[in-house]
Amino acid sequence: MTSIDTAGSQVSESEISATLGSLRECFEGVRRGEVQRVRGRLGNLSPDQENAIDSLSHALIERMLQAPMAMLKNASAGNQAVFVLAAVRRIFNLGT
């Protein structure tokens, strides 16, 4: 296991991975909840329509996660890992 030492604090790759996983779970939970909420208003949908909604919502989440994920990965290679990790956890209210 590799760790990054920043001003006496260490951030392991597993901490970064756990935060990335928590961030993805947070967004996925919102996605599922919103899709479920909207489905009630859309009535009966064909399987193609269901797939289109699912694909669209997944694509939106992936696009929204690109910047925070890249920031966390880049921070792990530099001396900002501790600070970026703490900021992401605080901004997205992650318990990791």
PDB file of N, CA, C and O in Angstrom, residues 22-55:
ATOM      1  N   SER A  22     -17.085   6.476  -2.223  1.00  0.00           N
ATOM      2  CA  SER A  22     -18.163   7.161  -1.497  1.00  0.00           C
ATOM      3  C   SER A  22     -18.786   8.262  -2.339  1.00  0.00           C
ATOM      4  O   SER A  22     -20.008   8.457  -2.319  1.00  0.00           O
ATOM      5  N   LEU A  23     -17.952   8.961  -3.073  1.00  0.00           N
ATOM      6  CA  LEU A  23     -18.448  10.029  -3.942  1.00  0.00           C
ATOM      7  C   LEU A  23     -19.348   9.438  -5.026  1.00  0.00           C
ATOM      8  O   LEU A  23     -20.442   9.942  -5.289  1.00  0.00           O
ATOM      9  N   ARG A  24     -18.904   8.350  -5.622  1.00  0.00           N
ATOM     10  CA  ARG A  24     -19.706   7.685  -6.652  1.00  0.00           C
ATOM     11  C   ARG A  24     -21.030   7.181  -6.065  1.00  0.00           C
ATOM     12  O   ARG A  24     -22.092   7.338  -6.663  1.00  0.00           O
ATOM     13  N   GLU A  25     -20.991   6.583  -4.878  1.00  0.00           N
ATOM     14  CA  GLU A  25     -22.209   6.098  -4.220  1.00  0.00           C
ATOM     15  C   GLU A  25     -23.170   7.246  -3.925  1.00  0.00           C
ATOM     16  O   GLU A  25     -24.388   7.093  -4.082  1.00  0.00           O
ATOM     17  N   CYS A  26     -22.626   8.373  -3.488  1.00  0.00           N
ATOM     18  CA  CYS A  26     -23.454   9.550  -3.193  1.00  0.00           C
ATOM     19  C   CYS A  26     -24.205   9.997  -4.449  1.00  0.00           C
ATOM     20  O   CYS A  26     -25.423  10.189  -4.425  1.00  0.00           O
ATOM     21  N   PHE A  27     -23.490  10.139  -5.550  1.00  0.00           N
ATOM     22  CA  PHE A  27     -24.109  10.569  -6.799  1.00  0.00           C
ATOM     23  C   PHE A  27     -25.083   9.519  -7.319  1.00  0.00           C
ATOM     24  O   PHE A  27     -26.151   9.842  -7.828  1.00  0.00           O
ATOM     25  N   GLU A  28     -24.714   8.252  -7.203  1.00  0.00           N
ATOM     26  CA  GLU A  28     -25.584   7.174  -7.675  1.00  0.00           C
ATOM     27  C   GLU A  28     -26.886   7.148  -6.882  1.00  0.00           C
ATOM     28  O   GLU A  28     -27.960   6.914  -7.439  1.00  0.00           O
ATOM     29  N   GLY A  29     -26.819   7.396  -5.584  1.00  0.00           N
ATOM     30  CA  GLY A  29     -28.024   7.444  -4.762  1.00  0.00           C
ATOM     31  C   GLY A  29     -28.962   8.557  -5.197  1.00  0.00           C
ATOM     32  O   GLY A  29     -30.183   8.361  -5.279  1.00  0.00           O
ATOM     33  N   VAL A  30     -28.403   9.701  -5.499  1.00  0.00           N
ATOM     34  CA  VAL A  30     -29.211  10.822  -5.994  1.00  0.00           C
ATOM     35  C   VAL A  30     -29.817  10.462  -7.345  1.00  0.00           C
ATOM     36  O   VAL A  30     -31.004  10.687  -7.592  1.00  0.00           O
ATOM     37  N   ARG A  31     -29.010   9.869  -8.208  1.00  0.00           N
ATOM     38  CA  ARG A  31     -29.496   9.480  -9.534  1.00  0.00           C
ATOM     39  C   ARG A  31     -30.670   8.517  -9.431  1.00  0.00           C
ATOM     40  O   ARG A  31     -31.717   8.733 -10.039  1.00  0.00           O
ATOM     41  N   ARG A  32     -30.509   7.465  -8.647  1.00  0.00           N
ATOM     42  CA  ARG A  32     -31.580   6.475  -8.499  1.00  0.00           C
ATOM     43  C   ARG A  32     -32.840   7.106  -7.921  1.00  0.00           C
ATOM     44  O   ARG A  32     -33.946   6.831  -8.388  1.00  0.00           O
ATOM     45  N   GLY A  33     -32.692   7.945  -6.920  1.00  0.00           N
ATOM     46  CA  GLY A  33     -33.850   8.589  -6.302  1.00  0.00           C
ATOM     47  C   GLY A  33     -34.601   9.484  -7.257  1.00  0.00           C
ATOM     48  O   GLY A  33     -35.840   9.472  -7.303  1.00  0.00           O
ATOM     49  N   GLU A  34     -33.871  10.250  -8.051  1.00  0.00           N
ATOM     50  CA  GLU A  34     -34.512  11.160  -8.998  1.00  0.00           C
ATOM     51  C   GLU A  34     -35.169  10.398 -10.143  1.00  0.00           C
ATOM     52  O   GLU A  34     -36.271  10.754 -10.573  1.00  0.00           O
ATOM     53  N   VAL A  35     -34.525   9.346 -10.618  1.00  0.00           N
ATOM     54  CA  VAL A  35     -35.139   8.538 -11.679  1.00  0.00           C
ATOM     55  C   VAL A  35     -36.421   7.909 -11.155  1.00  0.00           C
ATOM     56  O   VAL A  35     -37.458   7.921 -11.831  1.00  0.00           O
ATOM     57  N   GLN A  36     -36.382   7.380  -9.961  1.00  0.00           N
ATOM     58  CA  GLN A  36     -37.570   6.754  -9.373  1.00  0.00           C
ATOM     59  C   GLN A  36     -38.694   7.780  -9.193  1.00  0.00           C
ATOM     60  O   GLN A  36     -39.862   7.501  -9.478  1.00  0.00           O
ATOM     61  N   ARG A  37     -38.335   8.965  -8.737  1.00  0.00           N
ATOM     62  CA  ARG A  37     -39.326  10.020  -8.508  1.00  0.00           C
ATOM     63  C   ARG A  37     -40.003  10.431  -9.818  1.00  0.00           C
ATOM     64  O   ARG A  37     -41.222  10.588  -9.885  1.00  0.00           O
ATOM     65  N   VAL A  38     -39.246  10.558 -10.875  1.00  0.00           N
ATOM     66  CA  VAL A  38     -39.771  11.010 -12.158  1.00  0.00           C
ATOM     67  C   VAL A  38     -40.558   9.907 -12.870  1.00  0.00           C
ATOM     68  O   VAL A  38     -41.525  10.191 -13.578  1.00  0.00           O
ATOM     69  N   ARG A  39     -40.186   8.671 -12.653  1.00  0.00           N
ATOM     70  CA  ARG A  39     -40.884   7.564 -13.327  1.00  0.00           C
ATOM     71  C   ARG A  39     -42.376   7.567 -13.020  1.00  0.00           C
ATOM     72  O   ARG A  39     -43.189   7.237 -13.877  1.00  0.00           O
ATOM     73  N   GLY A  40     -42.754   7.933 -11.832  1.00  0.00           N
ATOM     74  CA  GLY A  40     -44.166   7.969 -11.470  1.00  0.00           C
ATOM     75  C   GLY A  40     -44.957   8.950 -12.306  1.00  0.00           C
ATOM     76  O   GLY A  40     -46.135   8.745 -12.574  1.00  0.00           O
ATOM     77  N   ARG A  41     -44.326  10.015 -12.746  1.00  0.00           N
ATOM     78  CA  ARG A  41     -45.010  11.024 -13.558  1.00  0.00           C
ATOM     79  C   ARG A  41     -45.009  10.693 -15.043  1.00  0.00           C
ATOM     80  O   ARG A  41     -45.768  11.280 -15.804  1.00  0.00           O
ATOM     81  N   LEU A  42     -44.159   9.758 -15.446  1.00  0.00           N
ATOM     82  CA  LEU A  42     -44.041   9.461 -16.869  1.00  0.00           C
ATOM     83  C   LEU A  42     -45.000   8.384 -17.352  1.00  0.00           C
ATOM     84  O   LEU A  42     -45.158   8.203 -18.559  1.00  0.00           O
ATOM     85  N   GLY A  43     -45.625   7.692 -16.427  1.00  0.00           N
ATOM     86  CA  GLY A  43     -46.553   6.639 -16.829  1.00  0.00           C
ATOM     87  C   GLY A  43     -45.809   5.408 -17.306  1.00  0.00           C
ATOM     88  O   GLY A  43     -44.656   5.184 -16.971  1.00  0.00           O
ATOM     89  N   ASN A  44     -46.487   4.605 -18.119  1.00  0.00           N
ATOM     90  CA  ASN A  44     -45.889   3.374 -18.627  1.00  0.00           C
ATOM     91  C   ASN A  44     -44.858   3.704 -19.698  1.00  0.00           C
ATOM     92  O   ASN A  44     -45.157   4.392 -20.673  1.00  0.00           O
ATOM     93  N   LEU A  45     -43.672   3.187 -19.499  1.00  0.00           N
ATOM     94  CA  LEU A  45     -42.590   3.403 -20.466  1.00  0.00           C
ATOM     95  C   LEU A  45     -42.225   2.085 -21.119  1.00  0.00           C
ATOM     96  O   LEU A  45     -42.270   1.029 -20.485  1.00  0.00           O
ATOM     97  N   SER A  46     -41.827   2.175 -22.374  1.00  0.00           N
ATOM     98  CA  SER A  46     -41.346   0.984 -23.064  1.00  0.00           C
ATOM     99  C   SER A  46     -39.953   0.642 -22.535  1.00  0.00           C
ATOM    100  O   SER A  46     -39.282   1.493 -21.934  1.00  0.00           O
ATOM    101  N   PRO A  47     -39.501  -0.580 -22.755  1.00  0.00           N
ATOM    102  CA  PRO A  47     -38.136  -0.929 -22.336  1.00  0.00           C
ATOM    103  C   PRO A  47     -37.077  -0.011 -22.953  1.00  0.00           C
ATOM    104  O   PRO A  47     -36.103   0.345 -22.291  1.00  0.00           O
ATOM    105  N   ASP A  48     -37.287   0.399 -24.204  1.00  0.00           N
ATOM    106  CA  ASP A  48     -36.344   1.325 -24.850  1.00  0.00           C
ATOM    107  C   ASP A  48     -36.324   2.677 -24.136  1.00  0.00           C
ATOM    108  O   ASP A  48     -35.262   3.285 -23.959  1.00  0.00           O
ATOM    109  N   GLN A  49     -37.489   3.158 -23.746  1.00  0.00           N
ATOM    110  CA  GLN A  49     -37.561   4.433 -23.024  1.00  0.00           C
ATOM    111  C   GLN A  49     -36.908   4.309 -21.649  1.00  0.00           C
ATOM    112  O   GLN A  49     -36.198   5.216 -21.219  1.00  0.00           O
ATOM    113  N   GLU A  50     -37.150   3.195 -20.963  1.00  0.00           N
ATOM    114  CA  GLU A  50     -36.510   2.950 -19.660  1.00  0.00           C
ATOM    115  C   GLU A  50     -34.990   2.963 -19.814  1.00  0.00           C
ATOM    116  O   GLU A  50     -34.283   3.583 -19.015  1.00  0.00           O
ATOM    117  N   ASN A  51     -34.506   2.267 -20.848  1.00  0.00           N
ATOM    118  CA  ASN A  51     -33.065   2.224 -21.095  1.00  0.00           C
ATOM    119  C   ASN A  51     -32.505   3.599 -21.427  1.00  0.00           C
ATOM    120  O   ASN A  51     -31.397   3.938 -21.011  1.00  0.00           O
ATOM    121  N   ALA A  52     -33.258   4.385 -22.174  1.00  0.00           N
ATOM    122  CA  ALA A  52     -32.805   5.729 -22.529  1.00  0.00           C
ATOM    123  C   ALA A  52     -32.675   6.606 -21.286  1.00  0.00           C
ATOM    124  O   ALA A  52     -31.687   7.330 -21.133  1.00  0.00           O
ATOM    125  N   ILE A  53     -33.649   6.534 -20.395  1.00  0.00           N
ATOM    126  CA  ILE A  53     -33.599   7.307 -19.156  1.00  0.00           C
ATOM    127  C   ILE A  53     -32.422   6.853 -18.295  1.00  0.00           C
ATOM    128  O   ILE A  53     -31.671   7.669 -17.757  1.00  0.00           O
ATOM    129  N   ASP A  54     -32.242   5.548 -18.200  1.00  0.00           N
ATOM    130  CA  ASP A  54     -31.150   5.007 -17.404  1.00  0.00           C
ATOM    131  C   ASP A  54     -29.797   5.422 -17.979  1.00  0.00           C
ATOM    132  O   ASP A  54     -28.908   5.858 -17.250  1.00  0.00           O
ATOM    133  N   SER A  55     -29.650   5.306 -19.300  1.00  0.00           N
ATOM    134  CA  SER A  55     -28.392   5.688 -19.956  1.00  0.00           C
ATOM    135  C   SER A  55     -28.104   7.176 -19.791  1.00  0.00           C
ATOM    136  O   SER A  55     -26.966   7.562 -19.506  1.00  0.00           O
TER     137      SER A  55
END
